[in-house]
JSON list of C-alpha atoms in Angstrom, two decimals:
[
{"chain": "A", "resi": 1, "resn": "UNK", "atom": "CA", "xyz": [-84.11, -64.93, 35.31]},
{"chain": "A", "resi": 2, "resn": "UNK", "atom": "CA", "xyz": [-84.85, -63.44, 31.90]},
{"chain": "A", "resi": 3, "resn": "UNK", "atom": "CA", "xyz": [-81.22, -62.38, 31.48]},
{"chain": "A", "resi": 4, "resn": "UNK", "atom": "CA", "xyz": [-79.99, -65.90, 32.32]},
{"chain": "A", "resi": 5, "resn": "UNK", "atom": "CA", "xyz": [-82.36, -67.46, 29.76]},
{"chain": "A", "resi": 6, "resn": "UNK", "atom": "CA", "xyz": [-81.32, -64.91, 27.14]},
{"chain": "A", "resi": 7, "resn": "UNK", "atom": "CA", "xyz": [-77.65, -65.62, 27.76]},
{"chain": "A", "resi": 8, "resn": "UNK", "atom": "CA", "xyz": [-78.27, -69.35, 27.55]},
{"chain": "A", "resi": 9, "resn": "UNK", "atom": "CA", "xyz": [-80.04, -69.05, 24.19]},
{"chain": "A", "resi": 10, "resn": "UNK", "atom": "CA", "xyz": [-77.22, -66.91, 22.82]},
{"chain": "A", "resi": 11, "resn": "UNK", "atom": "CA", "xyz": [-74.70, -69.47, 24.07]},
{"chain": "A", "resi": 12, "resn": "UNK", "atom": "CA", "xyz": [-76.61, -72.26, 22.34]},
{"chain": "A", "resi": 13, "resn": "UNK", "atom": "CA", "xyz": [-76.39, -70.61, 18.96]},
{"chain": "A", "resi": 14, "resn": "UNK", "atom": "CA", "xyz": [-72.99, -68.97, 19.47]},
{"chain": "A", "resi": 15, "resn": "UNK", "atom": "CA", "xyz": [-71.13, -72.01, 20.74]},
{"chain": "A", "resi": 16, "resn": "UNK", "atom": "CA", "xyz": [-72.37, -74.16, 17.88]},
{"chain": "A", "resi": 17, "resn": "UNK", "atom": "CA", "xyz": [-71.50, -71.56, 15.29]},
{"chain": "A", "resi": 18, "resn": "UNK", "atom": "CA", "xyz": [-68.03, -71.01, 16.85]},
{"chain": "A", "resi": 19, "resn": "UNK", "atom": "CA", "xyz": [-67.30, -74.76, 16.76]},
{"chain": "A", "resi": 20, "resn": "UNK", "atom": "CA", "xyz": [-68.44, -75.06, 13.17]},
{"chain": "A", "resi": 21, "resn": "UNK", "atom": "CA", "xyz": [-66.42, -71.98, 12.11]},
{"chain": "A", "resi": 22, "resn": "UNK", "atom": "CA", "xyz": [-63.30, -73.07, 13.95]},
{"chain": "A", "resi": 23, "resn": "UNK", "atom": "CA", "xyz": [-61.92, -75.00, 11.03]},
{"chain": "A", "resi": 24, "resn": "UNK", "atom": "CA", "xyz": [-64.10, -78.08, 10.95]},
{"chain": "A", "resi": 25, "resn": "UNK", "atom": "CA", "xyz": [-65.30, -78.93, 7.52]},
{"chain": "A", "resi": 26, "resn": "UNK", "atom": "CA", "xyz": [-69.01, -78.35, 8.19]},
{"chain": "A", "resi": 27, "resn": "UNK", "atom": "CA", "xyz": [-70.12, -79.76, 4.85]},
{"chain": "A", "resi": 28, "resn": "UNK", "atom": "CA", "xyz": [-68.04, -82.94, 5.31]},
{"chain": "A", "resi": 29, "resn": "UNK", "atom": "CA", "xyz": [-69.28, -83.79, 8.79]},
{"chain": "A", "resi": 30, "resn": "UNK", "atom": "CA", "xyz": [-72.17, -86.16, 9.28]},
{"chain": "A", "resi": 31, "resn": "UNK", "atom": "CA", "xyz": [-75.18, -84.51, 11.01]},
{"chain": "A", "resi": 32, "resn": "UNK", "atom": "CA", "xyz": [-75.11, -87.17, 13.70]},
{"chain": "A", "resi": 33, "resn": "UNK", "atom": "CA", "xyz": [-71.49, -86.28, 14.46]},
{"chain": "A", "resi": 34, "resn": "UNK", "atom": "CA", "xyz": [-72.43, -82.65, 14.75]},
{"chain": "A", "resi": 35, "resn": "UNK", "atom": "CA", "xyz": [-75.36, -83.58, 16.94]},
{"chain": "A", "resi": 36, "resn": "UNK", "atom": "CA", "xyz": [-73.02, -85.52, 19.24]},
{"chain": "A", "resi": 37, "resn": "UNK", "atom": "CA", "xyz": [-70.73, -82.43, 19.47]},
{"chain": "A", "resi": 38, "resn": "UNK", "atom": "CA", "xyz": [-73.82, -80.34, 20.24]},
{"chain": "A", "resi": 39, "resn": "UNK", "atom": "CA", "xyz": [-74.96, -82.72, 23.00]},
{"chain": "A", "resi": 40, "resn": "UNK", "atom": "CA", "xyz": [-71.54, -83.03, 24.61]},
{"chain": "A", "resi": 41, "resn": "UNK", "atom": "CA", "xyz": [-70.26, -79.44, 24.31]},
{"chain": "A", "resi": 42, "resn": "UNK", "atom": "CA", "xyz": [-72.93, -76.88, 23.30]},
{"chain": "A", "resi": 43, "resn": "UNK", "atom": "CA", "xyz": [-75.86, -77.99, 25.50]},
{"chain": "A", "resi": 44, "resn": "UNK", "atom": "CA", "xyz": [-73.86, -78.38, 28.75]},
{"chain": "A", "resi": 45, "resn": "UNK", "atom": "CA", "xyz": [-72.23, -74.98, 28.21]},
{"chain": "A", "resi": 46, "resn": "UNK", "atom": "CA", "xyz": [-75.55, -73.25, 27.58]},
{"chain": "A", "resi": 47, "resn": "UNK", "atom": "CA", "xyz": [-77.43, -75.02, 30.39]},
{"chain": "A", "resi": 48, "resn": "UNK", "atom": "CA", "xyz": [-74.82, -74.55, 33.07]},
{"chain": "A", "resi": 49, "resn": "UNK", "atom": "CA", "xyz": [-76.68, -73.82, 36.30]},
{"chain": "A", "resi": 50, "resn": "UNK", "atom": "CA", "xyz": [-80.12, -74.52, 34.81]},
{"chain": "A", "resi": 51, "resn": "UNK", "atom": "CA", "xyz": [-80.96, -76.73, 37.80]},
{"chain": "A", "resi": 52, "resn": "UNK", "atom": "CA", "xyz": [-81.59, -73.56, 39.77]},
{"chain": "A", "resi": 53, "resn": "UNK", "atom": "CA", "xyz": [-83.77, -71.86, 37.20]},
{"chain": "A", "resi": 54, "resn": "UNK", "atom": "CA", "xyz": [-87.31, -71.91, 38.44]},
{"chain": "A", "resi": 55, "resn": "UNK", "atom": "CA", "xyz": [-90.72, -70.86, 37.28]},
{"chain": "A", "resi": 56, "resn": "UNK", "atom": "CA", "xyz": [-89.80, -70.52, 33.64]},
{"chain": "A", "resi": 57, "resn": "UNK", "atom": "CA", "xyz": [-92.36, -68.48, 31.78]},
{"chain": "A", "resi": 58, "resn": "UNK", "atom": "CA", "xyz": [-93.74, -69.67, 28.44]},
{"chain": "A", "resi": 59, "resn": "UNK", "atom": "CA", "xyz": [-91.70, -66.85, 26.86]},
{"chain": "A", "resi": 60, "resn": "UNK", "atom": "CA", "xyz": [-88.48, -68.17, 28.45]},
{"chain": "A", "resi": 61, "resn": "UNK", "atom": "CA", "xyz": [-89.22, -71.68, 27.27]},
{"chain": "A", "resi": 62, "resn": "UNK", "atom": "CA", "xyz": [-90.03, -70.41, 23.75]},
{"chain": "A", "resi": 63, "resn": "UNK", "atom": "CA", "xyz": [-86.72, -68.47, 23.60]},
{"chain": "A", "resi": 64, "resn": "UNK", "atom": "CA", "xyz": [-84.72, -71.55, 24.66]},
{"chain": "A", "resi": 65, "resn": "UNK", "atom": "CA", "xyz": [-86.70, -73.79, 22.30]},
{"chain": "A", "resi": 66, "resn": "UNK", "atom": "CA", "xyz": [-86.09, -71.47, 19.32]},
{"chain": "A", "resi": 67, "resn": "UNK", "atom": "CA", "xyz": [-82.34, -71.45, 20.00]},
{"chain": "A", "resi": 68, "resn": "UNK", "atom": "CA", "xyz": [-82.29, -75.21, 20.40]},
{"chain": "A", "resi": 69, "resn": "UNK", "atom": "CA", "xyz": [-84.34, -75.86, 17.25]},
{"chain": "A", "resi": 70, "resn": "UNK", "atom": "CA", "xyz": [-82.06, -73.47, 15.33]},
{"chain": "A", "resi": 71, "resn": "UNK", "atom": "CA", "xyz": [-79.10, -75.63, 16.35]},
{"chain": "A", "resi": 72, "resn": "UNK", "atom": "CA", "xyz": [-80.83, -78.91, 15.46]},
{"chain": "A", "resi": 73, "resn": "UNK", "atom": "CA", "xyz": [-81.87, -77.61, 12.03]},
{"chain": "A", "resi": 74, "resn": "UNK", "atom": "CA", "xyz": [-78.47, -76.01, 11.42]},
{"chain": "A", "resi": 75, "resn": "UNK", "atom": "CA", "xyz": [-76.73, -79.29, 12.15]},
{"chain": "A", "resi": 76, "resn": "UNK", "atom": "CA", "xyz": [-78.92, -81.10, 9.60]},
{"chain": "A", "resi": 77, "resn": "UNK", "atom": "CA", "xyz": [-78.74, -78.27, 7.07]},
{"chain": "A", "resi": 78, "resn": "UNK", "atom": "CA", "xyz": [-82.54, -77.98, 7.13]},
{"chain": "A", "resi": 79, "resn": "UNK", "atom": "CA", "xyz": [-84.57, -74.86, 6.27]},
{"chain": "A", "resi": 80, "resn": "UNK", "atom": "CA", "xyz": [-86.09, -72.93, 9.16]},
{"chain": "A", "resi": 81, "resn": "UNK", "atom": "CA", "xyz": [-89.68, -73.78, 8.16]},
{"chain": "A", "resi": 82, "resn": "UNK", "atom": "CA", "xyz": [-89.24, -77.53, 8.81]},
{"chain": "A", "resi": 83, "resn": "UNK", "atom": "CA", "xyz": [-91.28, -78.68, 11.79]},
{"chain": "A", "resi": 84, "resn": "UNK", "atom": "CA", "xyz": [-89.34, -79.14, 15.01]},
{"chain": "A", "resi": 85, "resn": "UNK", "atom": "CA", "xyz": [-90.77, -82.63, 15.59]},
{"chain": "A", "resi": 86, "resn": "UNK", "atom": "CA", "xyz": [-89.32, -83.85, 12.32]},
{"chain": "A", "resi": 87, "resn": "UNK", "atom": "CA", "xyz": [-85.93, -82.29, 12.83]},
{"chain": "A", "resi": 88, "resn": "UNK", "atom": "CA", "xyz": [-85.72, -83.56, 16.42]},
{"chain": "A", "resi": 89, "resn": "UNK", "atom": "CA", "xyz": [-86.78, -87.06, 15.57]},
{"chain": "A", "resi": 90, "resn": "UNK", "atom": "CA", "xyz": [-84.32, -87.50, 12.71]},
{"chain": "A", "resi": 91, "resn": "UNK", "atom": "CA", "xyz": [-81.31, -87.12, 15.02]},
{"chain": "A", "resi": 92, "resn": "UNK", "atom": "CA", "xyz": [-82.89, -88.29, 18.30]},
{"chain": "A", "resi": 93, "resn": "UNK", "atom": "CA", "xyz": [-82.96, -84.90, 19.95]},
{"chain": "A", "resi": 94, "resn": "UNK", "atom": "CA", "xyz": [-85.11, -84.16, 23.00]},
{"chain": "A", "resi": 95, "resn": "UNK", "atom": "CA", "xyz": [-86.68, -80.72, 23.57]},
{"chain": "A", "resi": 96, "resn": "UNK", "atom": "CA", "xyz": [-84.59, -78.39, 25.71]},
{"chain": "A", "resi": 97, "resn": "UNK", "atom": "CA", "xyz": [-87.18, -78.11, 28.49]},
{"chain": "A", "resi": 98, "resn": "UNK", "atom": "CA", "xyz": [-87.08, -81.88, 28.98]},
{"chain": "A", "resi": 99, "resn": "UNK", "atom": "CA", "xyz": [-83.28, -81.73, 29.24]},
{"chain": "A", "resi": 100, "resn": "UNK", "atom": "CA", "xyz": [-83.58, -79.04, 31.91]},
{"chain": "A", "resi": 101, "resn": "UNK", "atom": "CA", "xyz": [-86.12, -81.20, 33.81]},
{"chain": "A", "resi": 102, "resn": "UNK", "atom": "CA", "xyz": [-83.71, -84.12, 33.64]},
{"chain": "A", "resi": 103, "resn": "UNK", "atom": "CA", "xyz": [-80.85, -82.07, 35.10]},
{"chain": "A", "resi": 104, "resn": "UNK", "atom": "CA", "xyz": [-83.11, -80.85, 37.93]},
{"chain": "A", "resi": 105, "resn": "UNK", "atom": "CA", "xyz": [-84.03, -84.41, 38.76]},
{"chain": "A", "resi": 106, "resn": "UNK", "atom": "CA", "xyz": [-80.39, -85.38, 38.84]},
{"chain": "A", "resi": 107, "resn": "UNK", "atom": "CA", "xyz": [-79.74, -82.58, 41.34]},
{"chain": "A", "resi": 108, "resn": "UNK", "atom": "CA", "xyz": [-82.67, -83.82, 43.46]},
{"chain": "A", "resi": 109, "resn": "UNK", "atom": "CA", "xyz": [-81.08, -87.21, 43.64]},
{"chain": "A", "resi": 110, "resn": "UNK", "atom": "CA", "xyz": [-77.76, -85.79, 44.66]},
{"chain": "A", "resi": 111, "resn": "UNK", "atom": "CA", "xyz": [-79.36, -83.66, 47.41]},
{"chain": "A", "resi": 112, "resn": "UNK", "atom": "CA", "xyz": [-81.40, -86.55, 48.78]},
{"chain": "A", "resi": 113, "resn": "UNK", "atom": "CA", "xyz": [-78.38, -88.86, 48.96]},
{"chain": "A", "resi": 114, "resn": "UNK", "atom": "CA", "xyz": [-76.04, -86.33, 50.64]},
{"chain": "A", "resi": 115, "resn": "UNK", "atom": "CA", "xyz": [-74.98, -87.23, 54.17]},
{"chain": "A", "resi": 116, "resn": "UNK", "atom": "CA", "xyz": [-76.93, -85.34, 56.85]},
{"chain": "A", "resi": 117, "resn": "UNK", "atom": "CA", "xyz": [-73.93, -83.38, 58.06]},
{"chain": "A", "resi": 118, "resn": "UNK", "atom": "CA", "xyz": [-73.80, -81.27, 54.86]},
{"chain": "A", "resi": 119, "resn": "UNK", "atom": "CA", "xyz": [-75.36, -77.81, 55.01]},
{"chain": "A", "resi": 120, "resn": "UNK", "atom": "CA", "xyz": [-76.97, -78.16, 51.59]},
{"chain": "A", "resi": 121, "resn": "UNK", "atom": "CA", "xyz": [-78.81, -81.28, 52.77]},
{"chain": "A", "resi": 122, "resn": "UNK", "atom": "CA", "xyz": [-79.97, -79.57, 55.93]},
{"chain": "A", "resi": 123, "resn": "UNK", "atom": "CA", "xyz": [-81.32, -76.56, 54.00]},
{"chain": "A", "resi": 124, "resn": "UNK", "atom": "CA", "xyz": [-82.98, -78.83, 51.40]},
{"chain": "A", "resi": 125, "resn": "UNK", "atom": "CA", "xyz": [-84.74, -80.96, 54.05]},
{"chain": "A", "resi": 126, "resn": "UNK", "atom": "CA", "xyz": [-85.79, -77.86, 56.00]},
{"chain": "A", "resi": 127, "resn": "UNK", "atom": "CA", "xyz": [-87.31, -76.24, 52.94]},
{"chain": "A", "resi": 128, "resn": "UNK", "atom": "CA", "xyz": [-88.94, -79.47, 51.88]},
{"chain": "A", "resi": 129, "resn": "UNK", "atom": "CA", "xyz": [-90.62, -80.04, 55.26]},
{"chain": "A", "resi": 130, "resn": "UNK", "atom": "CA", "xyz": [-91.79, -76.39, 55.38]},
{"chain": "A", "resi": 131, "resn": "UNK", "atom": "CA", "xyz": [-93.21, -76.73, 51.86]},
{"chain": "A", "resi": 132, "resn": "UNK", "atom": "CA", "xyz": [-94.97, -80.00, 52.68]},
{"chain": "A", "resi": 133, "resn": "UNK", "atom": "CA", "xyz": [-96.36, -78.76, 56.00]},
{"chain": "A", "resi": 134, "resn": "UNK", "atom": "CA", "xyz": [-98.01, -75.87, 54.23]},
{"chain": "A", "resi": 135, "resn": "UNK", "atom": "CA", "xyz": [-96.53, -73.29, 56.58]},
{"chain": "A", "resi": 136, "resn": "UNK", "atom": "CA", "xyz": [-94.73, -71.69, 53.66]},
{"chain": "A", "resi": 137, "resn": "UNK", "atom": "CA", "xyz": [-96.48, -72.66, 50.46]},
{"chain": "A", "resi": 138, "resn": "UNK", "atom": "CA", "xyz": [-94.25, -70.83, 47.99]},
{"chain": "A", "resi": 139, "resn": "UNK", "atom": "CA", "xyz": [-95.11, -70.91, 44.32]},
{"chain": "A", "resi": 140, "resn": "UNK", "atom": "CA", "xyz": [-91.65, -70.55, 42.93]},
{"chain": "A", "resi": 141, "resn": "UNK", "atom": "CA", "xyz": [-88.24, -72.00, 43.81]},
{"chain": "A", "resi": 142, "resn": "UNK", "atom": "CA", "xyz": [-86.51, -75.34, 43.57]},
{"chain": "A", "resi": 143, "resn": "UNK", "atom": "CA", "xyz": [-88.94, -77.32, 45.77]},
{"chain": "A", "resi": 144, "resn": "UNK", "atom": "CA", "xyz": [-92.17, -76.38, 43.97]},
{"chain": "A", "resi": 145, "resn": "UNK", "atom": "CA", "xyz": [-90.39, -76.86, 40.65]},
{"chain": "A", "resi": 146, "resn": "UNK", "atom": "CA", "xyz": [-89.29, -80.36, 41.61]},
{"chain": "A", "resi": 147, "resn": "UNK", "atom": "CA", "xyz": [-92.78, -81.31, 42.69]},
{"chain": "A", "resi": 148, "resn": "UNK", "atom": "CA", "xyz": [-94.16, -80.12, 39.33]},
{"chain": "A", "resi": 149, "resn": "UNK", "atom": "CA", "xyz": [-91.52, -82.06, 37.43]},
{"chain": "A", "resi": 150, "resn": "UNK", "atom": "CA", "xyz": [-91.97, -85.24, 39.52]},
{"chain": "A", "resi": 151, "resn": "UNK", "atom": "CA", "xyz": [-95.71, -84.99, 38.97]},
{"chain": "A", "resi": 152, "resn": "UNK", "atom": "CA", "xyz": [-95.26, -84.46, 35.22]},
{"chain": "A", "resi": 153, "resn": "UNK", "atom": "CA", "xyz": [-93.16, -87.61, 34.85]},
{"chain": "A", "resi": 154, "resn": "UNK", "atom": "CA", "xyz": [-95.09, -89.64, 37.43]},
{"chain": "A", "resi": 155, "resn": "UNK", "atom": "CA", "xyz": [-92.12, -89.97, 39.82]},
{"chain": "A", "resi": 156, "resn": "UNK", "atom": "CA", "xyz": [-93.76, -88.52, 42.96]},
{"chain": "A", "resi": 157, "resn": "UNK", "atom": "CA", "xyz": [-93.46, -91.84, 44.81]},
{"chain": "A", "resi": 158, "resn": "UNK", "atom": "CA", "xyz": [-89.72, -91.22, 45.19]},
{"chain": "A", "resi": 159, "resn": "UNK", "atom": "CA", "xyz": [-90.05, -87.91, 47.07]},
{"chain": "A", "resi": 160, "resn": "UNK", "atom": "CA", "xyz": [-92.97, -89.33, 49.11]},
{"chain": "A", "resi": 161, "resn": "UNK", "atom": "CA", "xyz": [-90.83, -92.30, 50.15]},
{"chain": "A", "resi": 162, "resn": "UNK", "atom": "CA", "xyz": [-87.97, -89.90, 51.01]},
{"chain": "A", "resi": 163, "resn": "UNK", "atom": "CA", "xyz": [-90.19, -87.73, 53.21]},
{"chain": "A", "resi": 164, "resn": "UNK", "atom": "CA", "xyz": [-91.60, -90.74, 55.03]},
{"chain": "A", "resi": 165, "resn": "UNK", "atom": "CA", "xyz": [-88.39, -92.73, 55.57]},
{"chain": "A", "resi": 166, "resn": "UNK", "atom": "CA", "xyz": [-85.48, -90.36, 54.84]},
{"chain": "A", "resi": 167, "resn": "UNK", "atom": "CA", "xyz": [-84.23, -92.93, 52.33]},
{"chain": "A", "resi": 168, "resn": "UNK", "atom": "CA", "xyz": [-83.75, -92.26, 48.66]},
{"chain": "A", "resi": 169, "resn": "UNK", "atom": "CA", "xyz": [-82.92, -94.83, 45.96]},
{"chain": "A", "resi": 170, "resn": "UNK", "atom": "CA", "xyz": [-79.28, -95.51, 45.32]},
{"chain": "A", "resi": 171, "resn": "UNK", "atom": "CA", "xyz": [-77.48, -93.54, 42.65]},
{"chain": "A", "resi": 172, "resn": "UNK", "atom": "CA", "xyz": [-77.83, -96.42, 40.21]},
{"chain": "A", "resi": 173, "resn": "UNK", "atom": "CA", "xyz": [-81.53, -97.01, 40.81]},
{"chain": "A", "resi": 174, "resn": "UNK", "atom": "CA", "xyz": [-82.30, -93.30, 40.49]},
{"chain": "A", "resi": 175, "resn": "UNK", "atom": "CA", "xyz": [-80.12, -93.06, 37.42]},
{"chain": "A", "resi": 176, "resn": "UNK", "atom": "CA", "xyz": [-82.00, -95.97, 35.84]},
{"chain": "A", "resi": 177, "resn": "UNK", "atom": "CA", "xyz": [-85.37, -94.38, 36.66]},
{"chain": "A", "resi": 178, "resn": "UNK", "atom": "CA", "xyz": [-84.28, -91.13, 35.05]},
{"chain": "A", "resi": 179, "resn": "UNK", "atom": "CA", "xyz": [-82.87, -92.98, 32.07]},
{"chain": "A", "resi": 180, "resn": "UNK", "atom": "CA", "xyz": [-86.18, -94.83, 31.59]},
{"chain": "A", "resi": 181, "resn": "UNK", "atom": "CA", "xyz": [-88.04, -91.52, 31.88]},
{"chain": "A", "resi": 182, "resn": "UNK", "atom": "CA", "xyz": [-85.61, -89.83, 29.47]},
{"chain": "A", "resi": 183, "resn": "UNK", "atom": "CA", "xyz": [-85.82, -92.65, 26.93]},
{"chain": "A", "resi": 184, "resn": "UNK", "atom": "CA", "xyz": [-89.62, -92.55, 27.06]},
{"chain": "A", "resi": 185, "resn": "UNK", "atom": "CA", "xyz": [-89.39, -88.98, 25.79]},
{"chain": "A", "resi": 186, "resn": "UNK", "atom": "CA", "xyz": [-88.20, -90.28, 22.42]},
{"chain": "A", "resi": 187, "resn": "UNK", "atom": "CA", "xyz": [-91.49, -92.06, 21.85]}
]
């Protein structure tokens, strides 16, 4: 896990610097344009597969956060000693851990809506029921991570409804719930 996090933080910095040094006139670009490039290219490249990261330690989160704040401050040409809150707010950035949580919740929605004949759905439901029954109360993995995230954002009613009825909100309802949750992070 530590190696994956380290690679992701290197990709965050490296990809942004490679894009900026590829011939774009860095000084002529608006910081919001650079931020859009960062959100659409740099972040997805660095966070590829983050849905399966689990039990991130405070050190892992700190390493990712430092790389992300470096990118946000670099985009705005701010000194390193500027507070992260100020640099994030000025371009509308959301902390990296919240973006990881968002991606994990997207995966949860995809798993819950899969047809029952898919192996991934069968494994997910099996592990979910074992976790809920208490027969295998693991402390790390996707299921405990999801419960922590759902609890953190007050979305537990969705998984409770799924376990009781085997129904999950449609793609659009779930997407809207995540969007509302994501937008509330700006406040």
